[in-house]
Amino acid sequence: MKRILVTGGAGFIGSHLCESLLAHGNEVLCLDNFYTGSKANIRHLMAHEAFELIRHDVIEPIILEVDEIYNLACPASPVHYQYNPVKTVKTNVMGTLNMLGLAKRVKASLLQASTSEVYGDPQIHPQPEEYWGHVNPVGIRSCYDEGKRLAETLCMDYFRQNHVEVKIIRIFNTYGPRMAENDGRVVSNFIIQALMNRPLTIYGEGLQTRSFCYVDDLVNGIQRMMNMTQAEFIGPVNLGNPTEFTIRELAELVIQLTGSSSEIICLPLPADDPRQRRPDITQARDVLHWHPKIALEEGLLKTIAYFESKLMRQRYKPALSAARS
Ligand code: NAD
Ligand code: UDP
Ligand code: UDP
């Protein structure tokens, strides 16, 4: 049994990871400051005797004894990471530094959740890991993009200078149950809008592309990466689904799958919004023997079912509380 620290463990991806690590017989320390995550995401794990919750902000040092660290703490949606950009930089830089200092002290392996955003608005398509990216250092996305790039730099310097066992994964757009309803990401926005028969808000013409990975596939890839031994592979490695869609195609598919009567409207495109994104997953296939198995339609149906029951609970909550009182 390993003792595993998951920072950002109460978030969307983190909560699925905690669940899977527990199911594999590990002891899990879930560390979170609830900036964008929630107790609701991990409530079902609280009774598990191998699960522990630590309310803490990674920008402050912390002393723990662990075997492995999955460093996921960081708001991921543009709306959330741009809300307090200085905090986003602190979380990425000071938070990662603290986790690397901890990993160094206890000789733990550290897996860093990096992102496709390190490629910025890419000029090479699809994006292989060797591509250095096309990132605006002074734009509204820079706090996240450059923060994550510096976090990768810190990992590599702790590896070279202090021999910390690091693993770097670059996650491409991931979706699934427990995405925060209010975080403004495209999949959750479109599903909620469709379920409420409100217009689906496409930013720009909807011709920009993304490649969407279902969370279960991603969590499998994350654990495969951590379980590689140091000499084998430290990354960075792309993890994502290589099937690419335009945002308009996504909107149309969500309307079809929900049976919604929503229309589609176009709103202004935010600054520096990447025009295209698709991972080259050759390395993940060859080295980790990993590839995503869940197609967009199947994953969307599971995500729609999650939001449907969540909206239903909210709709009937006032009536239920009144009935109880
Ligand atoms: P999320 O916002 O649901 O989860 C992030 C979690 O980190 C939340 O629980 C939040 O409360 C916590 N957190 C934030 N700042 C913190 C701090 N200073 N101290 C402690 N906890 C803090 O986002 P997610 O989609 O689950 O993303 C998880 C990780 O994966 C992030 O590092 C993100 O950058 C990365 N990632 C996600 C995607 C995606 O498509 N979901 C894509 C690329 C990279
Ligand atoms: N750190 C931590 N927990 C630990 C060990 C270190 O939070 O168990 C923090 C430490 O406070 C520092 C950072 O990690 O801010 C980097 O630590 P390191 O030992 O590499 O550098 P130094 O403390 O010498 O600057
Ligand atoms: N987007 C959109 N409508 C929305 C939310 C997002 O058209 O309601 C677009 C956004 O402009 C971007 C893409 O969908 O081009 C993916 O956005 P998201 O915030 O999910 O993630 P990103 O990949 O930009 O970090």
Coordinates of C-alpha atoms and ligand atoms in Angstrom, one line a residue:
M1 CA 0.0 0.0 0.0
K2 CA 1.4 3.4 -1.0
R3 CA 0.7 6.7 0.7
I4 CA -0.3 9.0 -2.2
L5 CA -0.8 12.8 -2.1
V6 CA -3.2 14.3 -4.6
T7 CA -3.1 18.1 -4.7
G8 CA -6.3 19.5 -6.2
G9 CA -7.9 16.2 -5.2
A10 CA -11.3 17.8 -4.7
G11 CA -11.4 19.1 -8.3
F12 CA -12.9 17.5 -11.4
I13 CA -9.9 15.3 -12.5
G14 CA -8.5 15.0 -9.0
S15 CA -11.6 13.5 -7.5
H16 CA -11.7 10.7 -10.2
L17 CA -8.0 10.1 -9.6
C18 CA -8.5 9.8 -5.8
E19 CA -11.3 7.3 -6.4
S20 CA -9.2 5.2 -8.7
L21 CA -6.1 5.2 -6.4
L22 CA -8.3 4.1 -3.5
A23 CA -9.8 1.3 -5.6
H24 CA -6.3 0.1 -6.4
G25 CA -5.6 -0.3 -2.6
N26 CA -3.7 2.9 -1.9
E27 CA -3.9 5.3 1.0
V28 CA -4.9 8.7 -0.4
L29 CA -4.2 12.2 1.1
C30 CA -6.4 14.6 -0.8
L31 CA -5.1 18.2 -0.4
D32 CA -7.2 21.1 -1.6
N33 CA -8.1 24.7 -0.7
F34 CA -11.5 24.4 -2.5
Y35 CA -10.8 27.3 -4.8
T36 CA -12.6 25.6 -7.7
G37 CA -13.1 22.1 -6.3
S38 CA -15.8 21.1 -3.8
K39 CA -16.5 18.7 -0.9
A40 CA -19.4 17.3 -3.0
N41 CA -16.8 15.8 -5.4
I42 CA -15.2 13.7 -2.7
R43 CA -18.1 13.2 -0.2
H44 CA -18.5 9.6 -1.3
L45 CA -14.9 8.9 -0.4
M46 CA -14.9 10.5 3.1
A47 CA -16.0 7.3 4.8
H48 CA -13.2 5.2 3.2
E49 CA -10.6 4.5 5.9
A50 CA -7.7 4.9 3.5
F51 CA -8.9 8.4 2.5
E52 CA -7.9 11.6 4.3
L53 CA -8.8 15.2 3.4
I54 CA -6.3 18.1 4.1
R55 CA -7.6 21.7 3.6
H56 CA -4.5 23.5 2.6
D57 CA -3.2 26.0 0.0
V58 CA -0.2 24.6 -2.0
I59 CA 1.4 28.1 -2.0
E60 CA 2.2 27.5 1.7
P61 CA 4.9 24.9 2.6
I62 CA 3.6 21.7 4.2
I63 CA 5.3 18.7 5.9
L64 CA 3.9 15.3 5.1
E65 CA 5.3 11.8 4.6
V66 CA 4.3 10.3 1.3
D67 CA 5.5 7.9 -1.4
E68 CA 4.0 9.7 -4.5
I69 CA 2.6 13.1 -5.3
Y70 CA 0.2 13.9 -8.1
N71 CA 0.3 17.7 -8.4
L72 CA -3.0 18.8 -9.9
A73 CA -3.8 21.9 -7.8
C74 CA -4.6 24.8 -10.1
P75 CA -7.8 26.2 -11.6
A76 CA -8.1 24.8 -15.1
S77 CA -10.9 26.7 -16.8
P78 CA -10.1 30.1 -18.5
V79 CA -12.9 31.8 -16.5
H80 CA -11.5 30.6 -13.2
Y81 CA -7.7 31.0 -13.8
Q82 CA -8.3 34.5 -15.2
Y83 CA -10.4 35.5 -12.1
N84 CA -7.3 36.0 -10.0
P85 CA -4.3 35.7 -12.4
V86 CA -1.7 36.5 -9.8
K87 CA -3.0 33.7 -7.6
T88 CA -2.8 31.4 -10.6
V89 CA 0.8 32.2 -11.1
K90 CA 1.5 31.6 -7.4
T91 CA -0.3 28.3 -7.4
N92 CA 1.7 27.1 -10.4
V93 CA 5.1 28.4 -9.3
M94 CA 5.1 28.5 -5.5
G95 CA 2.8 25.5 -5.3
T96 CA 4.9 23.3 -7.6
L97 CA 8.1 24.5 -5.8
N98 CA 6.7 23.4 -2.5
M99 CA 5.6 20.0 -3.8
L100 CA 9.0 19.5 -5.4
G101 CA 10.7 20.5 -2.1
L102 CA 8.5 18.0 -0.3
A103 CA 9.2 15.3 -3.0
K104 CA 12.9 16.0 -2.5
R105 CA 12.8 15.7 1.3
V106 CA 10.9 12.4 1.4
K107 CA 12.2 11.0 -1.9
A108 CA 8.8 10.7 -3.4
S109 CA 7.9 10.7 -7.1
L110 CA 6.0 13.7 -8.4
L111 CA 3.7 13.8 -11.3
Q112 CA 3.0 17.2 -12.7
A113 CA -0.3 18.0 -14.4
S114 CA 0.8 20.2 -17.2
T115 CA -1.3 21.2 -20.2
S116 CA -1.7 21.5 -23.9
E117 CA -1.7 25.3 -23.2
V118 CA 2.1 25.1 -23.1
Y119 CA 1.8 25.0 -26.9
G120 CA -0.2 28.3 -26.9
D121 CA -1.9 29.0 -30.2
P122 CA 0.1 26.2 -32.0
Q123 CA 1.6 26.7 -35.5
I124 CA 2.3 22.9 -35.7
H125 CA -0.6 20.6 -36.0
P126 CA -1.1 18.1 -34.3
Q127 CA 1.2 19.0 -31.5
P128 CA 4.1 16.6 -30.6
E129 CA 6.0 17.0 -27.3
E130 CA 9.1 18.3 -29.1
Y131 CA 7.1 21.5 -30.2
W132 CA 8.2 24.4 -28.0
G133 CA 4.9 26.3 -28.5
H134 CA 3.6 29.7 -29.6
V135 CA 2.7 31.4 -26.3
N136 CA 1.8 35.1 -25.7
P137 CA 3.8 36.0 -22.5
V138 CA 1.7 39.1 -21.7
G139 CA -1.8 38.1 -22.5
I140 CA -4.9 37.1 -20.4
R141 CA -4.0 33.4 -20.7
S142 CA -0.4 33.9 -19.8
C143 CA -0.8 33.4 -16.0
Y144 CA -1.9 29.9 -16.8
D145 CA 0.2 29.1 -19.9
E146 CA 3.5 30.6 -18.6
G147 CA 2.7 29.4 -15.0
K148 CA 2.4 25.8 -16.3
R149 CA 5.6 26.2 -18.5
L150 CA 7.6 27.4 -15.4
A151 CA 6.2 24.5 -13.4
E152 CA 7.6 22.2 -16.1
T153 CA 10.9 24.0 -15.9
L154 CA 11.0 23.6 -12.1
C155 CA 10.3 19.8 -12.4
M156 CA 13.1 19.4 -14.9
D157 CA 15.5 21.5 -12.7
Y158 CA 14.6 19.5 -9.6
F159 CA 15.2 16.3 -11.7
R160 CA 18.6 17.5 -13.0
Q161 CA 19.8 19.3 -9.8
N162 CA 18.3 17.2 -7.0
H163 CA 17.5 13.9 -8.7
V164 CA 13.8 14.1 -7.8
E165 CA 11.8 11.5 -9.7
V166 CA 9.4 13.6 -11.8
K167 CA 6.8 12.8 -14.5
I168 CA 5.3 15.5 -16.7
I169 CA 2.0 15.0 -18.5
R170 CA 0.5 17.5 -20.8
I171 CA -3.3 17.1 -20.5
F172 CA -5.5 18.1 -23.5
N173 CA -9.2 19.1 -23.0
T174 CA -10.8 16.6 -20.7
Y175 CA -14.4 16.4 -19.7
G176 CA -16.8 14.3 -17.7
P177 CA -19.0 14.1 -14.6
R178 CA -18.0 16.6 -11.7
M179 CA -16.8 19.4 -14.0
A180 CA -17.9 22.5 -12.1
E181 CA -21.2 23.8 -13.4
N182 CA -20.0 27.4 -13.3
D183 CA -16.5 27.1 -14.7
G184 CA -17.3 28.2 -18.2
R185 CA -15.6 25.4 -20.1
V186 CA -17.2 24.5 -23.4
V187 CA -18.5 21.0 -22.6
S188 CA -20.2 21.9 -19.3
N189 CA -21.5 25.2 -20.8
F190 CA -23.1 23.5 -23.8
I191 CA -24.6 20.6 -21.9
I192 CA -26.2 22.9 -19.2
Q193 CA -27.4 25.3 -21.9
A194 CA -28.9 22.4 -23.9
L195 CA -30.6 20.8 -20.9
M196 CA -32.2 24.2 -19.9
N197 CA -33.2 24.9 -23.6
R198 CA -31.2 28.0 -23.5
P199 CA -29.1 29.2 -26.5
L200 CA -25.7 27.5 -26.9
T201 CA -23.0 30.2 -26.8
I202 CA -20.4 29.7 -29.5
Y203 CA -17.4 32.1 -29.1
G204 CA -16.4 33.4 -32.6
E205 CA -17.6 31.4 -35.6
G206 CA -17.1 28.0 -33.8
L207 CA -14.5 27.0 -36.4
Q208 CA -11.8 26.6 -33.7
T209 CA -11.0 23.0 -32.9
R210 CA -10.4 21.0 -29.7
S211 CA -10.0 17.3 -29.1
F212 CA -12.0 16.0 -26.1
C213 CA -10.8 13.2 -23.8
Y214 CA -13.2 11.4 -21.3
V215 CA -12.0 11.6 -17.7
D216 CA -11.8 7.8 -17.2
D217 CA -9.4 7.5 -20.1
L218 CA -7.2 10.3 -18.8
V219 CA -7.1 8.9 -15.2
N220 CA -5.9 5.6 -16.7
G221 CA -3.1 7.4 -18.6
I222 CA -2.1 9.5 -15.6
Q223 CA -1.6 6.3 -13.5
R224 CA 0.3 4.5 -16.2
M225 CA 2.7 7.5 -16.4
M226 CA 3.3 7.5 -12.6
N227 CA 4.0 3.8 -12.7
M228 CA 6.8 4.0 -15.2
T229 CA 10.1 3.8 -13.4
Q230 CA 12.5 6.7 -13.7
A231 CA 15.0 5.3 -16.1
E232 CA 12.1 4.4 -18.5
F233 CA 10.3 7.7 -19.0
I234 CA 9.9 11.1 -17.4
G235 CA 8.0 12.9 -20.2
P236 CA 6.7 15.4 -21.0
V237 CA 4.0 13.2 -22.6
N238 CA 0.8 14.3 -24.2
L239 CA -2.4 12.7 -22.8
G240 CA -5.6 13.4 -24.8
N241 CA -8.0 12.1 -27.4
P242 CA -6.6 12.7 -30.9
T243 CA -10.1 13.0 -32.5
E244 CA -10.6 16.6 -33.4
F245 CA -13.9 18.5 -33.6
T246 CA -14.8 22.1 -34.3
I247 CA -16.7 23.8 -31.5
R248 CA -19.7 24.1 -33.8
E249 CA -19.7 20.4 -34.3
L250 CA -19.6 19.9 -30.6
A251 CA -22.6 22.2 -30.1
E252 CA -24.6 20.4 -32.8
L253 CA -23.8 17.0 -31.2
V254 CA -24.8 18.2 -27.7
I255 CA -28.1 19.4 -29.1
Q256 CA -28.7 16.1 -30.8
L257 CA -27.8 14.0 -27.8
T258 CA -29.9 16.0 -25.4
G259 CA -32.9 16.3 -27.8
S260 CA -32.8 20.0 -26.9
S261 CA -34.7 22.7 -28.7
S262 CA -31.9 25.2 -28.1
E263 CA -30.6 27.4 -30.8
I264 CA -26.9 28.3 -31.4
I265 CA -25.7 31.9 -31.0
C266 CA -22.3 33.4 -31.6
L267 CA -20.6 35.7 -29.1
P268 CA -17.2 37.4 -29.4
L269 CA -14.1 35.2 -29.3
P270 CA -11.9 35.8 -26.2
A271 CA -8.4 37.1 -26.7
D272 CA -5.7 34.6 -27.6
D273 CA -8.2 31.7 -27.9
P274 CA -6.2 28.9 -29.7
R275 CA -7.5 28.2 -33.2
Q276 CA -6.7 24.5 -33.2
R277 CA -5.6 21.8 -30.8
R278 CA -5.0 18.1 -31.2
P279 CA -2.5 15.9 -29.4
D280 CA 0.1 13.8 -31.2
I281 CA -0.1 10.8 -28.8
T282 CA 2.6 8.6 -30.5
Q283 CA 4.7 8.7 -27.4
A284 CA 1.8 7.7 -25.1
R285 CA 0.9 4.9 -27.4
D286 CA 4.5 3.6 -27.8
V287 CA 5.8 4.1 -24.3
L288 CA 2.8 3.9 -22.0
H289 CA 0.8 1.6 -24.3
W290 CA -2.1 4.0 -23.7
H291 CA -4.8 5.4 -26.0
P292 CA -8.2 6.7 -25.2
K293 CA -11.1 4.2 -25.6
I294 CA -14.2 6.3 -25.0
A295 CA -15.6 8.1 -28.1
L296 CA -17.0 11.6 -27.7
E297 CA -20.6 10.5 -28.1
E298 CA -20.3 7.9 -25.4
G299 CA -18.6 10.2 -23.0
L300 CA -21.0 13.0 -23.7
L301 CA -23.9 10.8 -22.8
K302 CA -22.4 9.9 -19.4
T303 CA -21.7 13.6 -18.8
I304 CA -25.2 14.7 -19.9
A305 CA -26.7 12.1 -17.4
Y306 CA -24.6 13.6 -14.6
F307 CA -25.7 17.2 -15.3
E308 CA -29.3 16.1 -15.8
S309 CA -29.5 14.5 -12.4
K310 CA -27.6 17.5 -10.8
L311 CA -30.0 20.0 -12.3
M312 CA -32.9 17.9 -11.3
R313 CA -31.7 17.8 -7.7
Q314 CA -31.3 21.6 -7.7
R315 CA -34.8 22.1 -9.2
Y316 CA -36.5 20.0 -6.5
K317 CA -34.2 21.1 -3.6
P318 CA -36.4 24.0 -2.4
A319 CA -39.5 21.7 -2.5
L320 CA -37.7 18.9 -0.7
S321 CA -36.4 21.3 2.1
A322 CA -39.8 22.8 2.5
A323 CA -41.3 19.3 2.8
R324 CA -38.8 18.3 5.5
S325 CA -39.3 21.4 7.6
Ligands
NAD1 P1 -10.5 21.9 -11.3 O1 -10.5 23.4 -11.2 O2 -11.7 21.1 -11.2 O3 -9.5 21.3 -10.2 C1 -8.4 22.0 -9.6 C2 -8.4 21.7 -8.1 O4 -7.2 22.4 -7.5 C3 -9.6 22.3 -7.4 O5 -10.1 21.3 -6.5 C4 -9.1 23.5 -6.7 O6 -9.8 23.8 -5.5 C5 -7.7 23.1 -6.4 N1 -6.7 24.2 -6.2 C6 -6.6 25.3 -7.0 N2 -5.7 26.1 -6.4 C7 -5.2 25.5 -5.3 C8 -4.2 25.9 -4.3 N3 -3.6 27.0 -4.4 N4 -4.0 25.0 -3.3 C9 -4.7 23.9 -3.2 N5 -5.6 23.5 -4.1 C10 -5.9 24.3 -5.1 O7 -9.7 21.5 -12.6 P2 -9.4 20.1 -13.3 O8 -10.0 20.2 -14.7 O9 -9.7 19.0 -12.4 O10 -7.8 20.2 -13.5 C11 -6.9 19.6 -12.7 C12 -5.5 19.8 -13.2 O11 -5.4 19.3 -14.5 C13 -5.1 21.3 -13.2 O12 -3.7 21.4 -12.8 C14 -5.2 21.6 -14.7 O13 -4.3 22.7 -15.0 C15 -4.9 20.4 -15.4 N6 -5.5 20.3 -16.7 C16 -6.8 20.1 -16.9 C17 -7.3 20.0 -18.1 C18 -8.8 19.8 -18.4 O14 -9.2 19.8 -19.5 N7 -9.6 19.5 -17.4 C19 -6.5 20.3 -19.3 C20 -5.2 20.5 -19.0 C21 -4.6 20.5 -17.8
UDP2 N1 8.9 22.4 1.3 C1 7.7 21.9 1.8 N2 7.7 20.7 2.4 C2 8.7 19.9 2.6 C3 10.0 20.4 2.1 C4 10.0 21.6 1.5 O1 6.7 22.6 1.6 O2 8.6 18.8 3.2 C5 9.0 23.7 0.6 C6 10.0 24.6 1.3 O3 9.4 25.3 2.3 C7 10.5 25.4 0.1 C8 10.2 24.6 -1.1 O4 9.5 23.5 -0.7 O5 9.7 26.6 0.0 C9 11.5 24.1 -1.8 O6 12.2 23.4 -0.9 P1 13.7 23.1 -1.1 O7 14.2 22.3 0.0 O8 14.0 22.5 -2.5 O9 14.4 24.5 -1.2 P2 14.8 25.5 0.0 O10 13.9 25.3 1.2 O11 16.2 25.2 0.3 O12 14.6 26.8 -0.7
UDP3 N1 -16.2 28.1 -26.0 C1 -17.4 28.4 -26.6 N2 -18.5 28.6 -25.9 C2 -18.5 28.5 -24.5 C3 -17.3 28.1 -23.9 C4 -16.1 28.0 -24.6 O1 -17.4 28.5 -27.9 O2 -19.5 28.6 -23.9 C5 -15.0 27.9 -26.8 C6 -13.7 28.6 -26.4 O3 -13.7 29.9 -27.0 C7 -12.6 27.7 -26.9 C8 -13.2 26.3 -26.8 O4 -14.6 26.5 -26.7 O5 -12.3 28.0 -28.2 C9 -12.7 25.5 -25.6 O6 -12.9 26.4 -24.5 P1 -12.7 25.9 -23.0 O7 -12.8 27.0 -22.1 O8 -13.5 24.6 -22.7 O9 -11.1 25.4 -23.0 P2 -9.8 25.9 -23.6 O10 -9.4 24.8 -24.5 O11 -10.0 27.2 -24.3 O12 -8.9 26.1 -22.4

